[in-house]
PDB file of C-alpha atoms and ligand atoms in Angstrom:
ATOM      1  CA  MET A   1      19.274  -1.698 -11.022  1.00 97.00           C
ATOM      2  CA  LYS A   2      16.404   0.572 -10.032  1.00 98.00           C
ATOM      3  CA  ARG A   3      16.536   2.009  -6.532  1.00 98.00           C
ATOM      4  CA  ILE A   4      13.637   3.005  -4.328  1.00 98.00           C
ATOM      5  CA  ILE A   5      13.357   4.612  -0.923  1.00 98.00           C
ATOM      6  CA  THR A   6      10.576   3.367   1.295  1.00 98.00           C
ATOM      7  CA  ILE A   7       9.564   5.322   4.357  1.00 98.00           C
ATOM      8  CA  GLN A   8       7.583   3.639   7.130  1.00 98.00           C
ATOM      9  CA  ASP A   9       8.021   2.177  10.608  1.00 98.00           C
ATOM     10  CA  ILE A  10       9.927  -0.959  11.481  1.00 98.00           C
ATOM     11  CA  SER A  11       7.813  -3.242  13.651  1.00 98.00           C
ATOM     12  CA  CYS A  12      10.383  -5.775  14.835  1.00 98.00           C
ATOM     13  CA  VAL A  13       7.828  -8.583  14.947  1.00 98.00           C
ATOM     14  CA  GLY A  14       4.610  -8.568  12.969  1.00 96.00           C
ATOM     15  CA  LYS A  15       5.315  -8.956   9.235  1.00 97.00           C
ATOM     16  CA  CYS A  16       4.268  -5.505   8.122  1.00 98.00           C
ATOM     17  CA  SER A  17       5.750  -2.209   6.980  1.00 98.00           C
ATOM     18  CA  LEU A  18       9.552  -2.477   6.565  1.00 98.00           C
ATOM     19  CA  THR A  19       9.837  -6.188   7.425  1.00 98.00           C
ATOM     20  CA  VAL A  20       7.626  -6.751   4.376  1.00 98.00           C
ATOM     21  CA  ALA A  21       8.817  -3.986   2.052  1.00 98.00           C
ATOM     22  CA  LEU A  22      12.519  -4.864   2.326  1.00 98.00           C
ATOM     23  CA  PRO A  23      12.322  -8.569   1.474  1.00 98.00           C
ATOM     24  CA  VAL A  24       9.586  -8.186  -1.146  1.00 98.00           C
ATOM     25  CA  ILE A  25      11.151  -5.310  -3.061  1.00 98.00           C
ATOM     26  CA  SER A  26      14.626  -6.874  -2.874  1.00 98.00           C
ATOM     27  CA  ALA A  27      13.252 -10.207  -4.105  1.00 98.00           C
ATOM     28  CA  MET A  28      11.857  -8.371  -7.114  1.00 98.00           C
ATOM     29  CA  GLY A  29      15.332  -7.245  -8.155  1.00 98.00           C
ATOM     30  CA  VAL A  30      14.935  -3.642  -7.057  1.00 98.00           C
ATOM     31  CA  GLU A  31      17.262  -1.973  -4.538  1.00 98.00           C
ATOM     32  CA  ALA A  32      15.292  -1.146  -1.397  1.00 98.00           C
ATOM     33  CA  CYS A  33      16.629   1.751   0.653  1.00 98.00           C
ATOM     34  CA  VAL A  34      14.784   2.562   3.860  1.00 98.00           C
ATOM     35  CA  LEU A  35      14.008   5.488   6.088  1.00 98.00           C
ATOM     36  CA  PRO A  36      12.533   4.050   9.304  1.00 98.00           C
ATOM     37  CA  THR A  37      10.097   6.469  10.942  1.00 97.00           C
ATOM     38  CA  ALA A  38       9.764   4.587  14.239  1.00 97.00           C
ATOM     39  CA  VAL A  39      10.855   1.347  15.878  1.00 98.00           C
ATOM     40  CA  LEU A  40       8.118  -0.732  17.503  1.00 97.00           C
ATOM     41  CA  SER A  41       8.610  -4.025  19.302  1.00 98.00           C
ATOM     42  CA  THR A  42       5.607  -5.343  17.340  1.00 97.00           C
ATOM     43  CA  HIS A  43       2.874  -3.857  15.171  1.00 95.00           C
ATOM     44  CA  THR A  44       0.016  -2.167  16.996  1.00 93.00           C
ATOM     45  CA  VAL A  45      -2.338  -5.135  17.028  1.00 91.00           C
ATOM     46  CA  PHE A  46      -0.223  -6.715  19.772  1.00 94.00           C
ATOM     47  CA  LYS A  47      -0.804  -5.361  23.256  1.00 94.00           C
ATOM     48  CA  GLY A  48       1.913  -3.445  25.128  1.00 96.00           C
ATOM     49  CA  PHE A  49       4.166  -2.674  22.157  1.00 96.00           C
ATOM     50  CA  THR A  50       7.104  -0.307  22.618  1.00 97.00           C
ATOM     51  CA  PHE A  51       7.414   2.712  20.335  1.00 96.00           C
ATOM     52  CA  ARG A  52      10.457   4.834  19.621  1.00 97.00           C
ATOM     53  CA  ASP A  53       9.771   7.787  17.395  1.00 96.00           C
ATOM     54  CA  LEU A  54      12.510   8.580  14.857  1.00 97.00           C
ATOM     55  CA  THR A  55      11.068  11.806  13.462  1.00 98.00           C
ATOM     56  CA  ALA A  56      14.082  13.818  14.625  1.00 98.00           C
ATOM     57  CA  ASP A  57      16.373  11.664  12.442  1.00 98.00           C
ATOM     58  CA  ILE A  58      14.490  12.212   9.177  1.00 98.00           C
ATOM     59  CA  THR A  59      15.905  15.621   8.246  1.00 98.00           C
ATOM     60  CA  PRO A  60      19.582  14.831   9.063  1.00 98.00           C
ATOM     61  CA  ILE A  61      19.313  11.572   7.087  1.00 98.00           C
ATOM     62  CA  CYS A  62      17.852  13.407   4.084  1.00 98.00           C
ATOM     63  CA  ASN A  63      20.517  16.120   4.347  1.00 98.00           C
ATOM     64  CA  HIS A  64      23.245  13.486   4.226  1.00 98.00           C
ATOM     65  CA  TRP A  65      21.706  11.920   1.106  1.00 98.00           C
ATOM     66  CA  LYS A  66      21.510  15.327  -0.536  1.00 97.00           C
ATOM     67  CA  ALA A  67      25.170  16.006   0.296  1.00 98.00           C
ATOM     68  CA  GLU A  68      26.073  12.628  -1.239  1.00 98.00           C
ATOM     69  CA  GLY A  69      23.972  13.283  -4.344  1.00 97.00           C
ATOM     70  CA  ILE A  70      21.862  10.191  -3.688  1.00 98.00           C
ATOM     71  CA  GLY A  71      18.609   9.942  -5.658  1.00 98.00           C
ATOM     72  CA  PHE A  72      15.855   7.398  -6.155  1.00 98.00           C
ATOM     73  CA  ASP A  73      13.762   6.011  -9.009  1.00 98.00           C
ATOM     74  CA  ALA A  74      10.765   5.893  -6.696  1.00 98.00           C
ATOM     75  CA  ILE A  75       9.637   7.048  -3.278  1.00 99.00           C
ATOM     76  CA  TYR A  76       7.129   4.809  -1.528  1.00 98.00           C
ATOM     77  CA  THR A  77       5.577   5.876   1.783  1.00 98.00           C
ATOM     78  CA  GLY A  78       3.561   3.587   4.033  1.00 98.00           C
ATOM     79  CA  TYR A  79       2.554   3.801   7.699  1.00 97.00           C
ATOM     80  CA  LEU A  80       3.382   7.282   9.040  1.00 97.00           C
ATOM     81  CA  GLY A  81       2.741   8.097  12.666  1.00 90.00           C
ATOM     82  CA  SER A  82       2.292  11.865  13.069  1.00 95.00           C
ATOM     83  CA  PHE A  83       1.345  15.148  11.408  1.00 97.00           C
ATOM     84  CA  GLU A  84       4.973  16.188  11.608  1.00 98.00           C
ATOM     85  CA  GLN A  85       6.019  13.107   9.645  1.00 98.00           C
ATOM     86  CA  LEU A  86       3.426  13.925   6.979  1.00 98.00           C
ATOM     87  CA  ASP A  87       4.919  17.439   6.675  1.00 98.00           C
ATOM     88  CA  LEU A  88       8.423  15.993   6.423  1.00 98.00           C
ATOM     89  CA  MET A  89       7.279  13.630   3.663  1.00 98.00           C
ATOM     90  CA  GLY A  90       5.925  16.587   1.704  1.00 98.00           C
ATOM     91  CA  LYS A  91       9.367  18.159   1.920  1.00 98.00           C
ATOM     92  CA  LEU A  92      11.091  14.881   1.029  1.00 98.00           C
ATOM     93  CA  PHE A  93       8.884  14.624  -2.095  1.00 98.00           C
ATOM     94  CA  ASP A  94       9.963  18.148  -3.076  1.00 98.00           C
ATOM     95  CA  ASP A  95      13.644  17.378  -2.460  1.00 97.00           C
ATOM     96  CA  PHE A  96      13.880  13.876  -3.966  1.00 98.00           C
ATOM     97  CA  GLY A  97      10.862  13.707  -6.286  1.00 97.00           C
ATOM     98  CA  GLY A  98      10.335  15.346  -9.670  1.00 93.00           C
ATOM     99  CA  GLY A  99      11.675  14.249 -13.029  1.00 95.00           C
ATOM    100  CA  GLU A 100      11.474  10.492 -13.506  1.00 96.00           C
ATOM    101  CA  THR A 101      11.079   9.715  -9.794  1.00 98.00           C
ATOM    102  CA  MET A 102       7.754   8.013  -9.156  1.00 98.00           C
ATOM    103  CA  ILE A 103       6.009   8.955  -5.903  1.00 98.00           C
ATOM    104  CA  ILE A 104       3.749   6.249  -4.478  1.00 99.00           C
ATOM    105  CA  VAL A 105       1.710   6.934  -1.334  1.00 98.00           C
ATOM    106  CA  ASP A 106       0.040   4.076   0.503  1.00 98.00           C
ATOM    107  CA  PRO A 107      -2.134   5.983   3.008  1.00 98.00           C
ATOM    108  CA  CYS A 108      -1.810   3.133   5.434  1.00 98.00           C
ATOM    109  CA  MET A 109      -4.032   4.049   8.416  1.00 97.00           C
ATOM    110  CA  ALA A 110      -7.320   2.108   8.309  1.00 97.00           C
ATOM    111  CA  ASP A 111      -9.145  -1.047   7.224  1.00 96.00           C
ATOM    112  CA  ASN A 112     -12.546  -2.707   7.570  1.00 95.00           C
ATOM    113  CA  GLY A 113     -14.271   0.605   8.259  1.00 97.00           C
ATOM    114  CA  LYS A 114     -11.949   1.599  11.115  1.00 97.00           C
ATOM    115  CA  LEU A 115      -8.850   3.720  11.653  1.00 97.00           C
ATOM    116  CA  TYR A 116      -5.879   1.905  13.195  1.00 93.00           C
ATOM    117  CA  PRO A 117      -5.186   2.780  16.860  1.00 90.00           C
ATOM    118  CA  GLY A 118      -3.931   6.337  17.316  1.00 91.00           C
ATOM    119  CA  PHE A 119      -5.246   7.794  14.049  1.00 96.00           C
ATOM    120  CA  THR A 120      -7.988  10.440  13.742  1.00 98.00           C
ATOM    121  CA  GLN A 121     -10.194  11.950  11.042  1.00 98.00           C
ATOM    122  CA  GLU A 122      -7.912  15.023  11.038  1.00 98.00           C
ATOM    123  CA  PHE A 123      -4.930  12.783  10.346  1.00 98.00           C
ATOM    124  CA  ALA A 124      -6.835  11.203   7.441  1.00 98.00           C
ATOM    125  CA  PHE A 125      -7.409  14.662   5.940  1.00 98.00           C
ATOM    126  CA  ALA A 126      -3.710  15.493   6.375  1.00 98.00           C
ATOM    127  CA  MET A 127      -2.815  12.172   4.689  1.00 98.00           C
ATOM    128  CA  ALA A 128      -5.228  13.100   1.887  1.00 98.00           C
ATOM    129  CA  LYS A 129      -3.290  16.334   1.408  1.00 98.00           C
ATOM    130  CA  LEU A 130       0.033  14.474   1.247  1.00 98.00           C
ATOM    131  CA  SER A 131      -1.417  11.991  -1.238  1.00 98.00           C
ATOM    132  CA  GLY A 132      -2.158  14.940  -3.513  1.00 98.00           C
ATOM    133  CA  LYS A 133       1.590  15.165  -4.147  1.00 98.00           C
ATOM    134  CA  ALA A 134       1.818  11.534  -5.297  1.00 98.00           C
ATOM    135  CA  ASP A 135       1.953  10.143  -8.793  1.00 98.00           C
ATOM    136  CA  ILE A 136       0.021   7.128  -7.544  1.00 98.00           C
ATOM    137  CA  VAL A 137      -2.030   6.781  -4.360  1.00 98.00           C
ATOM    138  CA  ILE A 138      -3.189   3.302  -3.296  1.00 98.00           C
ATOM    139  CA  PRO A 139      -5.881   3.449  -0.583  1.00 98.00           C
ATOM    140  CA  ASN A 140      -8.316   0.733   0.379  1.00 98.00           C
ATOM    141  CA  MET A 141     -12.036   1.579   0.494  1.00 98.00           C
ATOM    142  CA  THR A 142     -11.848   2.476   4.206  1.00 98.00           C
ATOM    143  CA  GLU A 143      -8.878   4.799   3.787  1.00 98.00           C
ATOM    144  CA  ALA A 144     -10.411   6.449   0.720  1.00 98.00           C
ATOM    145  CA  SER A 145     -13.627   7.102   2.682  1.00 98.00           C
ATOM    146  CA  PHE A 146     -11.750   8.674   5.599  1.00 98.00           C
ATOM    147  CA  MET A 147      -9.615  10.747   3.234  1.00 98.00           C
ATOM    148  CA  LEU A 148     -12.769  12.131   1.637  1.00 98.00           C
ATOM    149  CA  GLY A 149     -14.648  12.457   4.948  1.00 98.00           C
ATOM    150  CA  ILE A 150     -17.527  10.256   3.763  1.00 98.00           C
ATOM    151  CA  PRO A 151     -19.098   7.278   5.577  1.00 98.00           C
ATOM    152  CA  TYR A 152     -17.501   3.910   4.818  1.00 98.00           C
ATOM    153  CA  ARG A 153     -19.855   1.567   2.970  1.00 97.00           C
ATOM    154  CA  LYS A 154     -19.110  -2.118   3.276  1.00 93.00           C
ATOM    155  CA  SER A 155     -21.640  -3.041   0.607  1.00 91.00           C
ATOM    156  CA  GLY A 156     -24.563  -1.760  -1.424  1.00 92.00           C
ATOM    157  CA  TYR A 157     -22.661   0.448  -3.839  1.00 95.00           C
ATOM    158  CA  ASP A 158     -22.193   0.294  -7.604  1.00 94.00           C
ATOM    159  CA  VAL A 159     -19.578   1.053 -10.255  1.00 96.00           C
ATOM    160  CA  ASP A 160     -20.502   4.740 -10.399  1.00 96.00           C
ATOM    161  CA  TYR A 161     -19.951   5.070  -6.644  1.00 97.00           C
ATOM    162  CA  VAL A 162     -16.461   3.564  -6.935  1.00 98.00           C
ATOM    163  CA  LYS A 163     -15.630   5.735  -9.942  1.00 98.00           C
ATOM    164  CA  LYS A 164     -16.672   8.838  -8.036  1.00 98.00           C
ATOM    165  CA  ILE A 165     -14.467   7.910  -5.080  1.00 98.00           C
ATOM    166  CA  MET A 166     -11.468   7.488  -7.375  1.00 98.00           C
ATOM    167  CA  LYS A 167     -12.166  10.783  -9.162  1.00 98.00           C
ATOM    168  CA  ASP A 168     -12.539  12.596  -5.837  1.00 98.00           C
ATOM    169  CA  ILE A 169      -9.261  11.135  -4.562  1.00 98.00           C
ATOM    170  CA  ALA A 170      -7.556  12.135  -7.820  1.00 98.00           C
ATOM    171  CA  ALA A 171      -8.998  15.643  -7.423  1.00 98.00           C
ATOM    172  CA  LEU A 172      -6.798  15.963  -4.332  1.00 98.00           C
ATOM    173  CA  GLY A 173      -3.864  15.986  -6.757  1.00 98.00           C
ATOM    174  CA  ALA A 174      -2.523  12.472  -7.451  1.00 98.00           C
ATOM    175  CA  LYS A 175      -2.236  11.509 -11.105  1.00 98.00           C
ATOM    176  CA  LYS A 176      -3.383   7.916 -10.635  1.00 98.00           C
ATOM    177  CA  VAL A 177      -5.516   6.171  -8.042  1.00 99.00           C
ATOM    178  CA  VAL A 178      -5.448   2.438  -7.286  1.00 99.00           C
ATOM    179  CA  LEU A 179      -8.361   1.520  -5.005  1.00 98.00           C
ATOM    180  CA  LYS A 180      -8.387  -1.806  -3.128  1.00 98.00           C
ATOM    181  CA  GLY A 181     -11.067  -3.855  -1.418  1.00 97.00           C
ATOM    182  CA  ILE A 182     -13.998  -3.298  -3.788  1.00 97.00           C
ATOM    183  CA  GLU A 183     -16.930  -5.719  -3.501  1.00 96.00           C
ATOM    184  CA  PHE A 184     -20.149  -5.762  -5.517  1.00 94.00           C
ATOM    185  CA  GLU A 185     -23.082  -7.979  -4.562  1.00 89.00           C
ATOM    186  CA  ALA A 186     -24.234  -8.478  -8.131  1.00 84.00           C
ATOM    187  CA  GLY A 187     -22.640  -8.637 -11.558  1.00 78.00           C
ATOM    188  CA  GLU A 188     -21.761  -5.261 -13.005  1.00 83.00           C
ATOM    189  CA  PRO A 189     -22.323  -4.874 -16.782  1.00 85.00           C
ATOM    190  CA  GLU A 190     -19.123  -2.853 -17.200  1.00 88.00           C
ATOM    191  CA  ILE A 191     -16.931  -5.399 -15.416  1.00 90.00           C
ATOM    192  CA  GLY A 192     -18.647  -8.790 -15.716  1.00 88.00           C
ATOM    193  CA  ASN A 193     -19.849 -11.222 -13.110  1.00 88.00           C
ATOM    194  CA  VAL A 194     -17.851 -10.238 -10.071  1.00 92.00           C
ATOM    195  CA  ALA A 195     -20.369 -11.155  -7.373  1.00 90.00           C
ATOM    196  CA  GLY A 196     -18.605 -12.828  -4.439  1.00 91.00           C
ATOM    197  CA  LYS A 197     -15.206 -11.610  -5.585  1.00 95.00           C
ATOM    198  CA  ILE A 198     -13.037  -8.788  -4.337  1.00 96.00           C
ATOM    199  CA  GLY A 199     -11.215  -6.364  -6.538  1.00 96.00           C
ATOM    200  CA  VAL A 200      -8.944  -3.479  -7.305  1.00 98.00           C
ATOM    201  CA  ALA A 201      -9.748  -0.567  -9.603  1.00 98.00           C
ATOM    202  CA  SER A 202      -7.692   2.232 -11.033  1.00 98.00           C
ATOM    203  CA  TYR A 203      -8.274   5.667 -12.435  1.00 98.00           C
ATOM    204  CA  ASP A 204      -5.797   7.614 -14.530  1.00 98.00           C
ATOM    205  CA  SER A 205      -6.700  11.284 -14.275  1.00 98.00           C
ATOM    206  CA  LEU A 206      -4.573  12.162 -17.304  1.00 97.00           C
ATOM    207  CA  THR A 207      -6.327   9.800 -19.712  1.00 98.00           C
ATOM    208  CA  GLY A 208      -9.653   9.399 -17.855  1.00 98.00           C
ATOM    209  CA  LYS A 209      -9.245   5.603 -18.059  1.00 98.00           C
ATOM    210  CA  PHE A 210     -10.817   3.288 -15.465  1.00 98.00           C
ATOM    211  CA  SER A 211      -9.635  -0.326 -15.099  1.00 98.00           C
ATOM    212  CA  TRP A 212     -10.748  -3.212 -12.903  1.00 97.00           C
ATOM    213  CA  TYR A 213      -9.255  -6.456 -11.629  1.00 97.00           C
ATOM    214  CA  PHE A 214     -11.353  -8.878  -9.592  1.00 97.00           C
ATOM    215  CA  HIS A 215     -10.156 -12.066  -7.947  1.00 95.00           C
ATOM    216  CA  GLU A 216     -11.089 -14.739  -5.439  1.00 95.00           C
ATOM    217  CA  LYS A 217     -12.041 -13.484  -1.961  1.00 95.00           C
ATOM    218  CA  ILE A 218     -10.590 -15.457   0.934  1.00 94.00           C
ATOM    219  CA  PRO A 219     -12.876 -14.811   3.883  1.00 88.00           C
ATOM    220  CA  GLN A 220     -10.164 -14.225   6.420  1.00 89.00           C
ATOM    221  CA  ASN A 221      -8.379 -11.001   7.316  1.00 89.00           C
ATOM    222  CA  PHE A 222      -4.665 -10.963   7.888  1.00 93.00           C
ATOM    223  CA  HIS A 223      -2.484  -8.136   9.023  1.00 94.00           C
ATOM    224  CA  GLY A 224       0.198  -6.704   6.741  1.00 96.00           C
ATOM    225  CA  THR A 225      -1.432  -7.715   3.472  1.00 97.00           C
ATOM    226  CA  GLY A 226      -1.852  -4.054   2.478  1.00 97.00           C
ATOM    227  CA  ASP A 227       1.888  -3.573   2.893  1.00 98.00           C
ATOM    228  CA  ILE A 228       2.597  -6.679   0.810  1.00 98.00           C
ATOM    229  CA  PHE A 229       0.268  -5.347  -1.880  1.00 98.00           C
ATOM    230  CA  ALA A 230       1.981  -1.934  -1.898  1.00 98.00           C
ATOM    231  CA  SER A 231       5.463  -3.476  -1.966  1.00 98.00           C
ATOM    232  CA  VAL A 232       4.726  -5.871  -4.848  1.00 98.00           C
ATOM    233  CA  PHE A 233       2.954  -3.083  -6.704  1.00 98.00           C
ATOM    234  CA  THR A 234       5.939  -0.749  -6.294  1.00 98.00           C
ATOM    235  CA  GLY A 235       8.419  -3.453  -7.299  1.00 98.00           C
ATOM    236  CA  ALA A 236       6.395  -4.370 -10.378  1.00 98.00           C
ATOM    237  CA  MET A 237       6.060  -0.750 -11.503  1.00 98.00           C
ATOM    238  CA  LEU A 238       9.834  -0.356 -11.234  1.00 98.00           C
ATOM    239  CA  ARG A 239      10.325  -3.553 -13.168  1.00 98.00           C
ATOM    240  CA  GLY A 240       8.447  -1.806 -15.979  1.00 98.00           C
ATOM    241  CA  MET A 241       5.099  -3.556 -15.738  1.00 98.00           C
ATOM    242  CA  THR A 242       1.996  -1.514 -16.568  1.00 98.00           C
ATOM    243  CA  LEU A 243      -0.124  -0.062 -13.779  1.00 98.00           C
ATOM    244  CA  GLU A 244      -2.848  -2.664 -14.395  1.00 98.00           C
ATOM    245  CA  LYS A 245      -0.444  -5.621 -14.470  1.00 98.00           C
ATOM    246  CA  SER A 246       1.340  -4.331 -11.372  1.00 98.00           C
ATOM    247  CA  TYR A 247      -1.745  -4.257  -9.187  1.00 98.00           C
ATOM    248  CA  ALA A 248      -3.087  -7.540 -10.573  1.00 98.00           C
ATOM    249  CA  LEU A 249       0.223  -9.166  -9.613  1.00 98.00           C
ATOM    250  CA  ALA A 250       0.123  -7.509  -6.188  1.00 98.00           C
ATOM    251  CA  ALA A 251      -3.427  -8.761  -5.555  1.00 98.00           C
ATOM    252  CA  ASP A 252      -2.631 -12.296  -6.759  1.00 98.00           C
ATOM    253  CA  PHE A 253       0.515 -12.457  -4.635  1.00 98.00           C
ATOM    254  CA  VAL A 254      -1.497 -11.491  -1.547  1.00 98.00           C
ATOM    255  CA  VAL A 255      -4.044 -14.241  -2.321  1.00 98.00           C
ATOM    256  CA  GLU A 256      -1.255 -16.808  -2.776  1.00 98.00           C
ATOM    257  CA  SER A 257       0.369 -15.678   0.485  1.00 98.00           C
ATOM    258  CA  ILE A 258      -2.894 -16.061   2.428  1.00 97.00           C
ATOM    259  CA  LYS A 259      -3.480 -19.515   0.917  1.00 97.00           C
ATOM    260  CA  GLU A 260       0.038 -20.554   1.841  1.00 97.00           C
ATOM    261  CA  THR A 261      -0.520 -19.329   5.405  1.00 97.00           C
ATOM    262  CA  LEU A 262      -3.837 -21.133   5.781  1.00 97.00           C
ATOM    263  CA  SER A 263      -2.306 -24.366   4.469  1.00 97.00           C
ATOM    264  CA  HIS A 264      -0.308 -24.595   7.712  1.00 96.00           C
ATOM    265  CA  GLU A 265      -2.429 -25.241  10.759  1.00 94.00           C
ATOM    266  CA  ASP A 266       0.178 -23.780  13.081  1.00 94.00           C
ATOM    267  CA  HIS A 267       0.472 -20.500  11.182  1.00 94.00           C
ATOM    268  CA  ASN A 268       0.899 -17.360  13.262  1.00 90.00           C
ATOM    269  CA  TRP A 269      -1.982 -14.911  13.665  1.00 92.00           C
ATOM    270  CA  TYR A 270      -0.136 -11.675  13.049  1.00 94.00           C
ATOM    271  CA  GLY A 271       0.980 -11.853   9.424  1.00 96.00           C
ATOM    272  CA  VAL A 272       1.049 -13.995   6.280  1.00 97.00           C
ATOM    273  CA  ASP A 273       3.745 -16.376   5.041  1.00 97.00           C
ATOM    274  CA  PHE A 274       4.661 -14.411   1.931  1.00 98.00           C
ATOM    275  CA  GLU A 275       8.249 -15.670   2.188  1.00 98.00           C
ATOM    276  CA  ALA A 276       7.240 -19.086   0.852  1.00 98.00           C
ATOM    277  CA  VAL A 277       5.568 -17.639  -2.250  1.00 98.00           C
ATOM    278  CA  PHE A 278       8.513 -15.855  -3.850  1.00 98.00           C
ATOM    279  CA  PRO A 279       8.907 -18.549  -6.578  1.00 98.00           C
ATOM    280  CA  TYR A 280       5.365 -17.637  -7.708  1.00 98.00           C
ATOM    281  CA  LEU A 281       6.348 -13.956  -7.811  1.00 98.00           C
ATOM    282  CA  TRP A 282       9.490 -14.675  -9.814  1.00 98.00           C
ATOM    283  CA  LYS A 283       7.580 -16.740 -12.364  1.00 98.00           C
ATOM    284  CA  ARG A 284       5.082 -13.938 -12.870  1.00 98.00           C
ATOM    285  CA  LEU A 285       7.889 -11.373 -13.218  1.00 98.00           C
ATOM    286  CA  GLU A 286       9.648 -13.592 -15.749  1.00 97.00           C
ATOM    287  CA  ASN A 287       6.450 -13.775 -17.809  1.00 96.00           C
ATOM    288  CA  ASN A 288       5.729 -10.062 -17.349  1.00 94.00           C
ATOM    289  CA  ASN A 289       2.173 -10.803 -16.262  1.00 90.00           C
TER     290      ASN A 289
HETATM  291  O1  PXL S   1       0.280  -2.913   8.241  1.00 66.30           O
HETATM  292  C1  PXL S   1       0.130  -1.608   8.575  1.00 66.30           C
HETATM  293  C2  PXL S   1       0.852  -1.235   9.831  1.00 66.30           C
HETATM  294  C3  PXL S   1       2.155  -0.800   9.749  1.00 66.30           C
HETATM  295  N1  PXL S   1       2.852  -0.460  10.848  1.00 66.30           N
HETATM  296  C4  PXL S   1       2.302  -0.559  12.072  1.00 66.30           C
HETATM  297  C5  PXL S   1       0.996  -0.999  12.214  1.00 66.30           C
HETATM  298  C6  PXL S   1       0.247  -1.314  11.067  1.00 66.30           C
HETATM  299  C7  PXL S   1      -1.139  -1.697  11.199  1.00 66.30           C
HETATM  300  O2  PXL S   1      -1.733  -1.725  12.247  1.00 66.30           O
HETATM  301  O3  PXL S   1       0.481  -1.127  13.440  1.00 66.30           O
HETATM  302  C8  PXL S   1       3.093  -0.167  13.275  1.00 66.30           C
END
């Protein structure tokens, strides 16, 4: 069985970060080891959350793993809370990466044109630097814009604009870029009629290949969907699916999870009901699509 280490906070209530990564990656038949970076009572959209920083534990934990000869098939980082944690991740990549170990960085820090509470432009640049050490970096359009220090554009851009963003992110050092949350107003000759849809694109800096996957847009934002995307994507890659199939599955699973959530009038506001959609995920894994 493949084994990954995922490094992000644990928000006790809120369906994001580790409370998403653990169940999703485990359900995909991949061993999910964790390195919690902080414990929060809830994610940061709730008011009055508690926050216990675990930065001081990261190095001793890694030293123990090294002493035990523990290694991983992939390293997947999500929400990281400080510059110091970014530095420690760089070191962790050096110590546990290399060879066949796939490094996936989800620069989880912003959405809908805005940084999450507590993050700054300087942090986005530092995250950009860390992402340069990844094999695959998976920002959304907002995060990519902050990482590059360019204004976020909600609309009014074309295929060339998106390609340039992916090339510029790859120029920071990552081999592959998967960019989420792309929306075109009109059909694009290279991709087809994608008006009204939302999509994911990828760029492989080794081959120069661009790929696109567009799907239905559900006009409602839910928290934690980026973490679900990253977790399904990581699980699928480790299950041997191609890059393109992995992010298509991740995007479709998020759509199914949102639909499931909306089908229950009493659904909670803070996260989606991905737990009910695992049979869909298993069917797709079985069919390798
Ligand atoms: O879903 C991303 C995320 C992860 N962890 C914490 C968060 C957020 C988004 O706001 O607050 C603590």
